[in-house]
CSV table of N, CA, C and O in Angstrom, one decimal:
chain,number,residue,atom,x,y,z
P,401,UNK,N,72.1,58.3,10.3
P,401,UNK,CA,70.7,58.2,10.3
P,401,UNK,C,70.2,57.5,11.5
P,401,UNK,O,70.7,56.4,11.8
P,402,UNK,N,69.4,58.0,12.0
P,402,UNK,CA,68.0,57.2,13.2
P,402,UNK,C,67.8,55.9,12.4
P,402,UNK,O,67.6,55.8,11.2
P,403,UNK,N,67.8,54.9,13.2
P,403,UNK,CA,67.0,53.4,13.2
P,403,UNK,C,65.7,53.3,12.7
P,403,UNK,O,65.1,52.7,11.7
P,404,UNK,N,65.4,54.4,13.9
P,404,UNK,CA,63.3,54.4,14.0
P,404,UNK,C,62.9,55.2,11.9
P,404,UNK,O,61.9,54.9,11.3
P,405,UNK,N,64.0,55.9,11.4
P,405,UNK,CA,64.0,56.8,10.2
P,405,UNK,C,64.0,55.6,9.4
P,405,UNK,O,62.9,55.4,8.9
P,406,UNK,N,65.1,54.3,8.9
P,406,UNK,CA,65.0,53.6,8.3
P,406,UNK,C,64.1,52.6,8.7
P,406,UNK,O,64.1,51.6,7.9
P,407,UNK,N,63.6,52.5,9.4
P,407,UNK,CA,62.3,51.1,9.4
P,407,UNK,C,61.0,51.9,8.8
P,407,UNK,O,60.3,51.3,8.1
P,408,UNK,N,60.8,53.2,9.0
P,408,UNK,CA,59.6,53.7,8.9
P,408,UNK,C,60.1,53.6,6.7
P,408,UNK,O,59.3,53.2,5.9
P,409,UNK,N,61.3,53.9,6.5
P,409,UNK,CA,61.4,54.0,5.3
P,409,UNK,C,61.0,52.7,4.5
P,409,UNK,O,60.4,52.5,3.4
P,410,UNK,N,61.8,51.6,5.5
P,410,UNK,CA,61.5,50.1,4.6
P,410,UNK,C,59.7,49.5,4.7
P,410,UNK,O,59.1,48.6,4.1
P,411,UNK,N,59.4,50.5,5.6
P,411,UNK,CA,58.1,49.5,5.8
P,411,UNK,C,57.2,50.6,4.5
P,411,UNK,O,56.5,50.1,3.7
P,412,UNK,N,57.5,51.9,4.6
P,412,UNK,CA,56.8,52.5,3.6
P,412,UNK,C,57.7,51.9,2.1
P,412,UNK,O,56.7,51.3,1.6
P,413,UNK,N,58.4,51.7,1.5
P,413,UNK,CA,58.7,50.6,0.6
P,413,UNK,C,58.2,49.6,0.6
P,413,UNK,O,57.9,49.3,-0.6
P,414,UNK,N,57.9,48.9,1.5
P,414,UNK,CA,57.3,47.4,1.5
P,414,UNK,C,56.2,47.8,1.0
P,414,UNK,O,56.0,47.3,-0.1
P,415,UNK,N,55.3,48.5,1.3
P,415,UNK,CA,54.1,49.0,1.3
P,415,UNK,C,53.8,49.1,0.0
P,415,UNK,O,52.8,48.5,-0.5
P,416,UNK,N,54.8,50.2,-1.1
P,416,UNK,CA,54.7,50.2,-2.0
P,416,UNK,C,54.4,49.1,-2.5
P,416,UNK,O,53.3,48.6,-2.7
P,417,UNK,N,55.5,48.8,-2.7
P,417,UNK,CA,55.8,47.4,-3.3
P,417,UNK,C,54.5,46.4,-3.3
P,417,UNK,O,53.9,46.0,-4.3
P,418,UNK,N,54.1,46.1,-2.0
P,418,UNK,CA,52.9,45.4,-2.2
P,418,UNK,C,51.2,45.9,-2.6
P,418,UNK,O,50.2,45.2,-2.9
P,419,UNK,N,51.5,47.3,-2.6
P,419,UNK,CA,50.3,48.1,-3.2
P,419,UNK,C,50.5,47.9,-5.3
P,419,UNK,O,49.6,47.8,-6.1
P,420,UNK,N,51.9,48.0,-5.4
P,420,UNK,CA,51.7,47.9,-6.8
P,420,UNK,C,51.9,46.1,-7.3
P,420,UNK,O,52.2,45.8,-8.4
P,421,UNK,N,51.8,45.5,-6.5
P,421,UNK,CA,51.8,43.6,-7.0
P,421,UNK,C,50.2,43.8,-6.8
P,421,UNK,O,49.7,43.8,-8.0
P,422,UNK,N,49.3,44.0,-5.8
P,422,UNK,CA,48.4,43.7,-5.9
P,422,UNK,C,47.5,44.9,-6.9
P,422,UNK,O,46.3,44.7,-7.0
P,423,UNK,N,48.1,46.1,-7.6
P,423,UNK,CA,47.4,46.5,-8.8
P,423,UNK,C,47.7,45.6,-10.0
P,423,UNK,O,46.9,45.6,-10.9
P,424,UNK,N,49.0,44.9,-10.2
P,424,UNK,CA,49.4,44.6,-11.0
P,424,UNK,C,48.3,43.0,-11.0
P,424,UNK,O,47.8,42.5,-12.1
P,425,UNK,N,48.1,42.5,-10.0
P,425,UNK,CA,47.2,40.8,-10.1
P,425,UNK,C,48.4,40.2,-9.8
P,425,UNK,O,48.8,39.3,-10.5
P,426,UNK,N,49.2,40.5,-8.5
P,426,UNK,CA,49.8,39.8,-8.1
P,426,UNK,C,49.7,39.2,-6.7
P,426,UNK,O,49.7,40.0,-5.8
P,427,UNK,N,49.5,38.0,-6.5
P,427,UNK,CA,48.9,37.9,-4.9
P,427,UNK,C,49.9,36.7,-4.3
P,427,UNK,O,50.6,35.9,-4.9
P,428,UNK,N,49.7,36.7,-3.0
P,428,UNK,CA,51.0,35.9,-2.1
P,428,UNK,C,50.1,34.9,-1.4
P,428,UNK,O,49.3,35.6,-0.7
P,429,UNK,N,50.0,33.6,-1.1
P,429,UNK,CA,49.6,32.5,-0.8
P,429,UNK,C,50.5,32.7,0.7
P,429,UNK,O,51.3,33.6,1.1
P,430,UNK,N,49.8,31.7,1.4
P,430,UNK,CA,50.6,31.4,2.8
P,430,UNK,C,51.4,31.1,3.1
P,430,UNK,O,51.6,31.5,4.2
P,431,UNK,N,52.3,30.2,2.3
P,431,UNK,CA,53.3,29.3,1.9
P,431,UNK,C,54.4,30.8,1.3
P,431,UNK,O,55.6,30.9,1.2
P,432,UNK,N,53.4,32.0,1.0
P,432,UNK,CA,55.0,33.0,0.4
P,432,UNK,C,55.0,33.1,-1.1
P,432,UNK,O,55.5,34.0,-1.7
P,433,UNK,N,54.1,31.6,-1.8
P,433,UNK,CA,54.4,31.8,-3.4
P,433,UNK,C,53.1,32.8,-3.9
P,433,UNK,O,52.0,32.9,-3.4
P,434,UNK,N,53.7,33.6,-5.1
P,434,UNK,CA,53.4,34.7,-5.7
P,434,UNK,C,52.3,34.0,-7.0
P,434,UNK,O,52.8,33.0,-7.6
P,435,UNK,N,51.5,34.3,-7.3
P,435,UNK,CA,50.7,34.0,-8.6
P,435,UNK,C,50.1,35.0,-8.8
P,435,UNK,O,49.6,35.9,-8.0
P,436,UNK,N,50.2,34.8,-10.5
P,436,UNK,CA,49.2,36.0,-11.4
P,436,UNK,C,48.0,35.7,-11.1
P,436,UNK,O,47.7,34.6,-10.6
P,437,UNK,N,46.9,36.7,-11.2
P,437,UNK,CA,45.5,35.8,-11.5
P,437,UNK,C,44.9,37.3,-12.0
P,437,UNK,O,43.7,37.5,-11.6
P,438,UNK,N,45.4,38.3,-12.7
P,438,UNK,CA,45.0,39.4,-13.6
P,438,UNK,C,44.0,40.2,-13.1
P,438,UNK,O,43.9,40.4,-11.9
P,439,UNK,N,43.2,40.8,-14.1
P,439,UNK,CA,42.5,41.7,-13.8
P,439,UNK,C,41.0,40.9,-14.1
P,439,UNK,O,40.5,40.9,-15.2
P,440,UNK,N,40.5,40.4,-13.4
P,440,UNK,CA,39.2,39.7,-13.5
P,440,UNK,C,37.7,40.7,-13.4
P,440,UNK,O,36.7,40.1,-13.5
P,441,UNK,N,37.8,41.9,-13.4
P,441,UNK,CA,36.5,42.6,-13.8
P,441,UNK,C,36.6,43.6,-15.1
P,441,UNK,O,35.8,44.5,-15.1
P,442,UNK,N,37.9,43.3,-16.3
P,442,UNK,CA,38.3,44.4,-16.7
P,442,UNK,C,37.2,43.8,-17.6
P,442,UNK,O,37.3,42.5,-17.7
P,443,UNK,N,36.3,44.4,-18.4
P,443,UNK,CA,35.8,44.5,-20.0
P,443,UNK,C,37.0,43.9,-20.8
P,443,UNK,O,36.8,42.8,-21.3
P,444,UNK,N,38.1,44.5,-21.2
P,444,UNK,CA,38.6,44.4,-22.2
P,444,UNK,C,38.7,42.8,-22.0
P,444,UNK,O,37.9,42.1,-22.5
P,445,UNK,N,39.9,42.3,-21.3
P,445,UNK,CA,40.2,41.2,-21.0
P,445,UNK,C,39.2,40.6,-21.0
P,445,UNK,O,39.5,39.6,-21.8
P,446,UNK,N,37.5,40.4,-20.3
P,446,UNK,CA,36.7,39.4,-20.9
P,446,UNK,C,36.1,38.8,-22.5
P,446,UNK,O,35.8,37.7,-22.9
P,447,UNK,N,36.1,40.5,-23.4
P,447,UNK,CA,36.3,40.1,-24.6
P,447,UNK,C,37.3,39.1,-25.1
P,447,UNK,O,36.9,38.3,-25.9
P,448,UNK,N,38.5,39.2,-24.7
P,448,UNK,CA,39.8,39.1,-25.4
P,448,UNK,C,39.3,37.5,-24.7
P,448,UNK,O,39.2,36.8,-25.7
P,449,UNK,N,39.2,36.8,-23.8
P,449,UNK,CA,39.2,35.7,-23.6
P,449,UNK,C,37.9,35.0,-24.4
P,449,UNK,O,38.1,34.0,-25.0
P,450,UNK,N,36.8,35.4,-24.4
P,450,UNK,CA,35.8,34.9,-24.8
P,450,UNK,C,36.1,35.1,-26.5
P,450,UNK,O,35.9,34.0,-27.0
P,451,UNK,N,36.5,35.8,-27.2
P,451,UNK,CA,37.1,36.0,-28.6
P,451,UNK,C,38.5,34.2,-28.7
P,451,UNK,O,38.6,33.3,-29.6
P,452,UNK,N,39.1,34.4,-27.8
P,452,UNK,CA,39.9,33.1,-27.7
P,452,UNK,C,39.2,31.9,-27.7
P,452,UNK,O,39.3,31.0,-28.5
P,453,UNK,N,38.2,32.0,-26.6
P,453,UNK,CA,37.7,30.7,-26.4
P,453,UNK,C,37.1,30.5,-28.1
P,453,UNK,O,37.5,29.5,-28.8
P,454,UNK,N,36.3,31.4,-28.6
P,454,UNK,CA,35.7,31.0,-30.2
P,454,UNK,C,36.8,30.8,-31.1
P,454,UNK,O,36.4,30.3,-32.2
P,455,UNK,N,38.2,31.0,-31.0
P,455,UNK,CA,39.1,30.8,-31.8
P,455,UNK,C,39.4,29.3,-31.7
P,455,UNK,O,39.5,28.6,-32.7
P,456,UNK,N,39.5,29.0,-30.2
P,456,UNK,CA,39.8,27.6,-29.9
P,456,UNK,C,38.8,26.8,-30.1
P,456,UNK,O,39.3,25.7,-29.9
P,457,UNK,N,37.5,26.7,-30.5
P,457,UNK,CA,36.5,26.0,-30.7
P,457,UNK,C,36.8,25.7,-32.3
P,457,UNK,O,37.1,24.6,-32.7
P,458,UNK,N,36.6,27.0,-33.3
P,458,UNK,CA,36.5,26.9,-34.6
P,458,UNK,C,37.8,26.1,-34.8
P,458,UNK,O,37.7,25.1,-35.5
P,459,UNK,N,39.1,26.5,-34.0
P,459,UNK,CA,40.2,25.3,-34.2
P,459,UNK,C,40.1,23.7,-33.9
P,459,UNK,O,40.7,22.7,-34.3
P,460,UNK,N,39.2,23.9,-33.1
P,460,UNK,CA,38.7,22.3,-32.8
P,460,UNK,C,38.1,21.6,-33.8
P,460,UNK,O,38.2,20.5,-34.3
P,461,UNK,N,37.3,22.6,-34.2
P,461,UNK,CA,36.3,22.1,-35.1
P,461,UNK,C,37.0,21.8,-36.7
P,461,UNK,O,36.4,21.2,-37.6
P,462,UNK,N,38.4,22.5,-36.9
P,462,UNK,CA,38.8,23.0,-38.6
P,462,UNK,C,40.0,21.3,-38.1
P,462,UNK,O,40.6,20.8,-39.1
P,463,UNK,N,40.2,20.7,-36.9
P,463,UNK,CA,41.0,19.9,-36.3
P,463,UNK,C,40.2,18.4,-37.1
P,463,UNK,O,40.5,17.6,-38.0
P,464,UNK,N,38.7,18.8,-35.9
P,464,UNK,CA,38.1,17.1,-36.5
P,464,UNK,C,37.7,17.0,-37.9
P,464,UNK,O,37.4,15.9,-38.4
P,465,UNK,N,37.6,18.1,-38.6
P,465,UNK,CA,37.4,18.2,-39.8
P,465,UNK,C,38.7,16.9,-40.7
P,465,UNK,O,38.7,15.8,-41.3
P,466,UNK,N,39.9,18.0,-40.2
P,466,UNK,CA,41.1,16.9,-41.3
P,466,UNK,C,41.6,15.2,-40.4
P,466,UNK,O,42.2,14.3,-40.9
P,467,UNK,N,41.3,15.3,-39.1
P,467,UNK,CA,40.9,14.3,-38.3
P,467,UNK,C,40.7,13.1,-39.4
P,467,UNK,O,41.3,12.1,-39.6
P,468,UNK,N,39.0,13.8,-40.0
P,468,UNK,CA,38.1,12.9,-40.8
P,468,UNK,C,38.7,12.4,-42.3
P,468,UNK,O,38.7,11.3,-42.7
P,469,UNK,N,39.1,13.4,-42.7
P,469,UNK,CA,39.8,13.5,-44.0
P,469,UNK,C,40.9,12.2,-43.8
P,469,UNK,O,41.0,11.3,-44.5
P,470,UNK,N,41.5,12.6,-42.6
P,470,UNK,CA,43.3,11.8,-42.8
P,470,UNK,C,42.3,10.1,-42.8
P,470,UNK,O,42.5,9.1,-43.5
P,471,UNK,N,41.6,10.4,-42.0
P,471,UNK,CA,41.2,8.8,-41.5
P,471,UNK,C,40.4,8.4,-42.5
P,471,UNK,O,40.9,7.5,-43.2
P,472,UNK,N,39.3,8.8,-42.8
P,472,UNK,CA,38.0,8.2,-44.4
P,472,UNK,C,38.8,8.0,-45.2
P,472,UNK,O,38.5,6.9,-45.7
P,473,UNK,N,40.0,8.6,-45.8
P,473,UNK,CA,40.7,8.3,-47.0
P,473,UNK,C,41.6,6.8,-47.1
P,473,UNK,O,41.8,6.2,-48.1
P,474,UNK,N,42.0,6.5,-45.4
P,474,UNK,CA,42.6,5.5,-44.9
P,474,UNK,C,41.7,3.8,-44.7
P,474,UNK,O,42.2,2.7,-44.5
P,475,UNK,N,40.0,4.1,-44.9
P,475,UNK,CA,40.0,3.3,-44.4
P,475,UNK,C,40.0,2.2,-45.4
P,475,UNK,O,40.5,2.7,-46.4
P,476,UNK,N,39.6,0.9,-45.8
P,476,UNK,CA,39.8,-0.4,-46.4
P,476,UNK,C,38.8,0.0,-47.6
P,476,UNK,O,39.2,-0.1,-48.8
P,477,UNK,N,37.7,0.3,-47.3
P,477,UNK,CA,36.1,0.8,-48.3
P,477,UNK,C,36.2,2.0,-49.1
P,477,UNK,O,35.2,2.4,-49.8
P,478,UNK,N,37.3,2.7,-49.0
P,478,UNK,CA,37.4,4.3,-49.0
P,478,UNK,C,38.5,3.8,-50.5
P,478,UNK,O,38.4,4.3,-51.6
P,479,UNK,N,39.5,2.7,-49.9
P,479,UNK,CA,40.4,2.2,-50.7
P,479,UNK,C,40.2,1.7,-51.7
P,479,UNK,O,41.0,1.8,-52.7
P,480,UNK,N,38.7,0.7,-51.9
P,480,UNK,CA,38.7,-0.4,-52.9
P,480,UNK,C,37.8,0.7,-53.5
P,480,UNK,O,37.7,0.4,-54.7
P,481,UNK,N,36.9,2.1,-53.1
P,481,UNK,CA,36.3,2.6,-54.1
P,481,UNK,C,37.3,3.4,-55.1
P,481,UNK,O,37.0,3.5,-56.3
P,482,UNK,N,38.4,3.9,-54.6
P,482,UNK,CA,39.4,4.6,-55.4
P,482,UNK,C,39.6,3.5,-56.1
P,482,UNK,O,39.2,3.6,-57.2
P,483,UNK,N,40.2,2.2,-55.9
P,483,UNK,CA,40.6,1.1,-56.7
P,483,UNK,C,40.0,0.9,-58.2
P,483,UNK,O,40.5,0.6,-59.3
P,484,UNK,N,38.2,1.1,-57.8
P,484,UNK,CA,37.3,0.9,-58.7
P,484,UNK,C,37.4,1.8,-59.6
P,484,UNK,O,37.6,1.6,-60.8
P,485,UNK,N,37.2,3.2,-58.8
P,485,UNK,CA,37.3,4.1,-59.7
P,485,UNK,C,38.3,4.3,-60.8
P,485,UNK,O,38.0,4.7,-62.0
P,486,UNK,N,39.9,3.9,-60.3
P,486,UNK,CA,41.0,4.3,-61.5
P,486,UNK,C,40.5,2.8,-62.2
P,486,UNK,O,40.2,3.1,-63.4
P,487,UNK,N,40.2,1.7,-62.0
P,487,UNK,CA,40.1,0.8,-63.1
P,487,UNK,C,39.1,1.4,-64.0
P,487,UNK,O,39.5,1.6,-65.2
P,488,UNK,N,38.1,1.7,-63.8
P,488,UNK,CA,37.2,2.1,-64.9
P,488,UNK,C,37.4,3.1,-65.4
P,488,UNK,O,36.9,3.1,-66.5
P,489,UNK,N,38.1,4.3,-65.0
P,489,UNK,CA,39.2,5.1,-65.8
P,489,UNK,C,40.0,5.0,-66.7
P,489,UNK,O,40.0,5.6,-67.8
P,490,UNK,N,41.1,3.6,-66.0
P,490,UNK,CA,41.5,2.9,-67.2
P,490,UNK,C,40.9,2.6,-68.1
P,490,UNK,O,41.4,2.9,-69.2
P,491,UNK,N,39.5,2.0,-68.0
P,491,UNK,CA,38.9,0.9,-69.2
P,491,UNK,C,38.4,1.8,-70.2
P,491,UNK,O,38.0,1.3,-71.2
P,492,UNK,N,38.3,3.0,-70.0
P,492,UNK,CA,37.6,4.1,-70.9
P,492,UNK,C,38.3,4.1,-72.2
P,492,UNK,O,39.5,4.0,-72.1
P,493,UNK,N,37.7,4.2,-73.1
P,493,UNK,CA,38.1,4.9,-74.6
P,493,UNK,C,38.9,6.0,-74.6
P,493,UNK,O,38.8,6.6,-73.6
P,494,UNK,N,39.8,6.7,-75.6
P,494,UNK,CA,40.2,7.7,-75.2
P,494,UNK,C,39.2,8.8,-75.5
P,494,UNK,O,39.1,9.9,-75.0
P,495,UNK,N,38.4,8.0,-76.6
P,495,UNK,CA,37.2,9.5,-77.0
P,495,UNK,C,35.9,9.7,-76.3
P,495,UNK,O,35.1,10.5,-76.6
P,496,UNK,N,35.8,8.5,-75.0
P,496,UNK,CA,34.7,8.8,-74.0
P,496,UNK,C,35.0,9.6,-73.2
P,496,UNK,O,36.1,9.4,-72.8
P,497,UNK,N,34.3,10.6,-72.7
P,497,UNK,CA,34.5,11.7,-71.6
P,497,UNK,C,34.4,10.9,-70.7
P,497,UNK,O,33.8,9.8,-70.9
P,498,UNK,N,35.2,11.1,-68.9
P,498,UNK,CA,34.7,11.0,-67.9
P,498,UNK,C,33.4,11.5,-67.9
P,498,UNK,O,32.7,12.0,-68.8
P,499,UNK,N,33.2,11.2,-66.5
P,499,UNK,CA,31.7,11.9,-65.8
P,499,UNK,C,32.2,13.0,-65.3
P,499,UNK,O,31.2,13.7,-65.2
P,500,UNK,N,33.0,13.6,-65.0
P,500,UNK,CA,33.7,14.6,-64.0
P,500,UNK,C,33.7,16.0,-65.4
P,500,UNK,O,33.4,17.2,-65.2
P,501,UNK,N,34.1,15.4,-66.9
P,501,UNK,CA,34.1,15.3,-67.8
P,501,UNK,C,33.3,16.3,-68.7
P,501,UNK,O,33.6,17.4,-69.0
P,502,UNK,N,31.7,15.5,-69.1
P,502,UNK,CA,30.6,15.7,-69.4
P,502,UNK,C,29.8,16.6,-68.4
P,502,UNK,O,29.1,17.5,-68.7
P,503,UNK,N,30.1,16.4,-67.1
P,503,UNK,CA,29.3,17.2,-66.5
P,503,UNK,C,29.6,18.9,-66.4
P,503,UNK,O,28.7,19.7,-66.1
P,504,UNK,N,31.2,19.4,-66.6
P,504,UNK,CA,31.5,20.3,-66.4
P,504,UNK,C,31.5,21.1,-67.1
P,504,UNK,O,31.4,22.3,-66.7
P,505,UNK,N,31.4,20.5,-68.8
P,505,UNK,CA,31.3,21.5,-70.2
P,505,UNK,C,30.3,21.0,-71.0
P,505,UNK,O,30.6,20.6,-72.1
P,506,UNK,N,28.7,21.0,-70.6
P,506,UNK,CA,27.8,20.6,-71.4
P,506,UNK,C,28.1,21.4,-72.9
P,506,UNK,O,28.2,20.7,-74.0
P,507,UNK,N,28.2,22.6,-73.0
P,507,UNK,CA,28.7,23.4,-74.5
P,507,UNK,C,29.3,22.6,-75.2
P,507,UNK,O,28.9,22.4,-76.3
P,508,UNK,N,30.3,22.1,-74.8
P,508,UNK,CA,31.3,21.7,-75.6
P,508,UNK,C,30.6,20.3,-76.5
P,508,UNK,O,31.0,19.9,-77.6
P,509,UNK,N,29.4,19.7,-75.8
P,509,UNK,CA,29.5,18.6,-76.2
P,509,UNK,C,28.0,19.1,-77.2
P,509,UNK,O,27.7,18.3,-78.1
P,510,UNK,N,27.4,20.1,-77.0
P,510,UNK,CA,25.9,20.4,-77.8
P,510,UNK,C,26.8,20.9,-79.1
P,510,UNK,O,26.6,20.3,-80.1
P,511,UNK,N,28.0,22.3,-79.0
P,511,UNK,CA,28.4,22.5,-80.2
P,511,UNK,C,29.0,22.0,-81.4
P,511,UNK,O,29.2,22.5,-82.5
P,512,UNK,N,29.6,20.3,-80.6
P,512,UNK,CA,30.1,19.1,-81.6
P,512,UNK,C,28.9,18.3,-82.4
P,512,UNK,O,29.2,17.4,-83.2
């Protein structure tokens, strides 16, 4: 084979090659390193990110939710009201309804 035959081949190779990195969102810095950075005018792909971003928000948000939960339940005032609460649970009769009690089955207590 001719010389001048394989350069013309490697450089139409290279060509390829670099025609389908940059369909793919492949691009080459100065330095030689290669980074993704996609298809940035596609429709689909802006749904699909903007659909994410609201995923990651409502997760943020379902996050500070039990955040609040783990912590209110923990704190000192949260404690002495539970405290109060089971003592006066205790102190009940067995034939006095809770409040939790009474409020749930008014029936029960008109048909007695």
């Amino acid at each position: 084979m001719n010389w001048t035959v394989i350069a013309i081949v490697a450089i139409v190779v290279w060509g390829v090659v670099q025609l389908s990195k940059a369909r793919a969102g492949i691009i080459t810095d100065e330095s030689g390193n290669e980074s993704y950075i996609g298809h940035r005018d596609d429709a689909a792909s802006r749904a699909e990110i903007e659909e994410t971003r609201r995923e990651i928000e409502q997760l943020r948000e379902r996050l500070h939710v039990l955040e609040r939960i783990a912590t209110d339940n923990n704190t000192p005032d949260a404690r002495e009201r539970a405290r109060i609460a089971a003592e006066i649970e205790a102190l009940r009769g067995p034939e006095e309804p809770s409040i939790g009690q009474s409020l749930a089955s008014p029936d029960k207590e008109q048909s007695q």
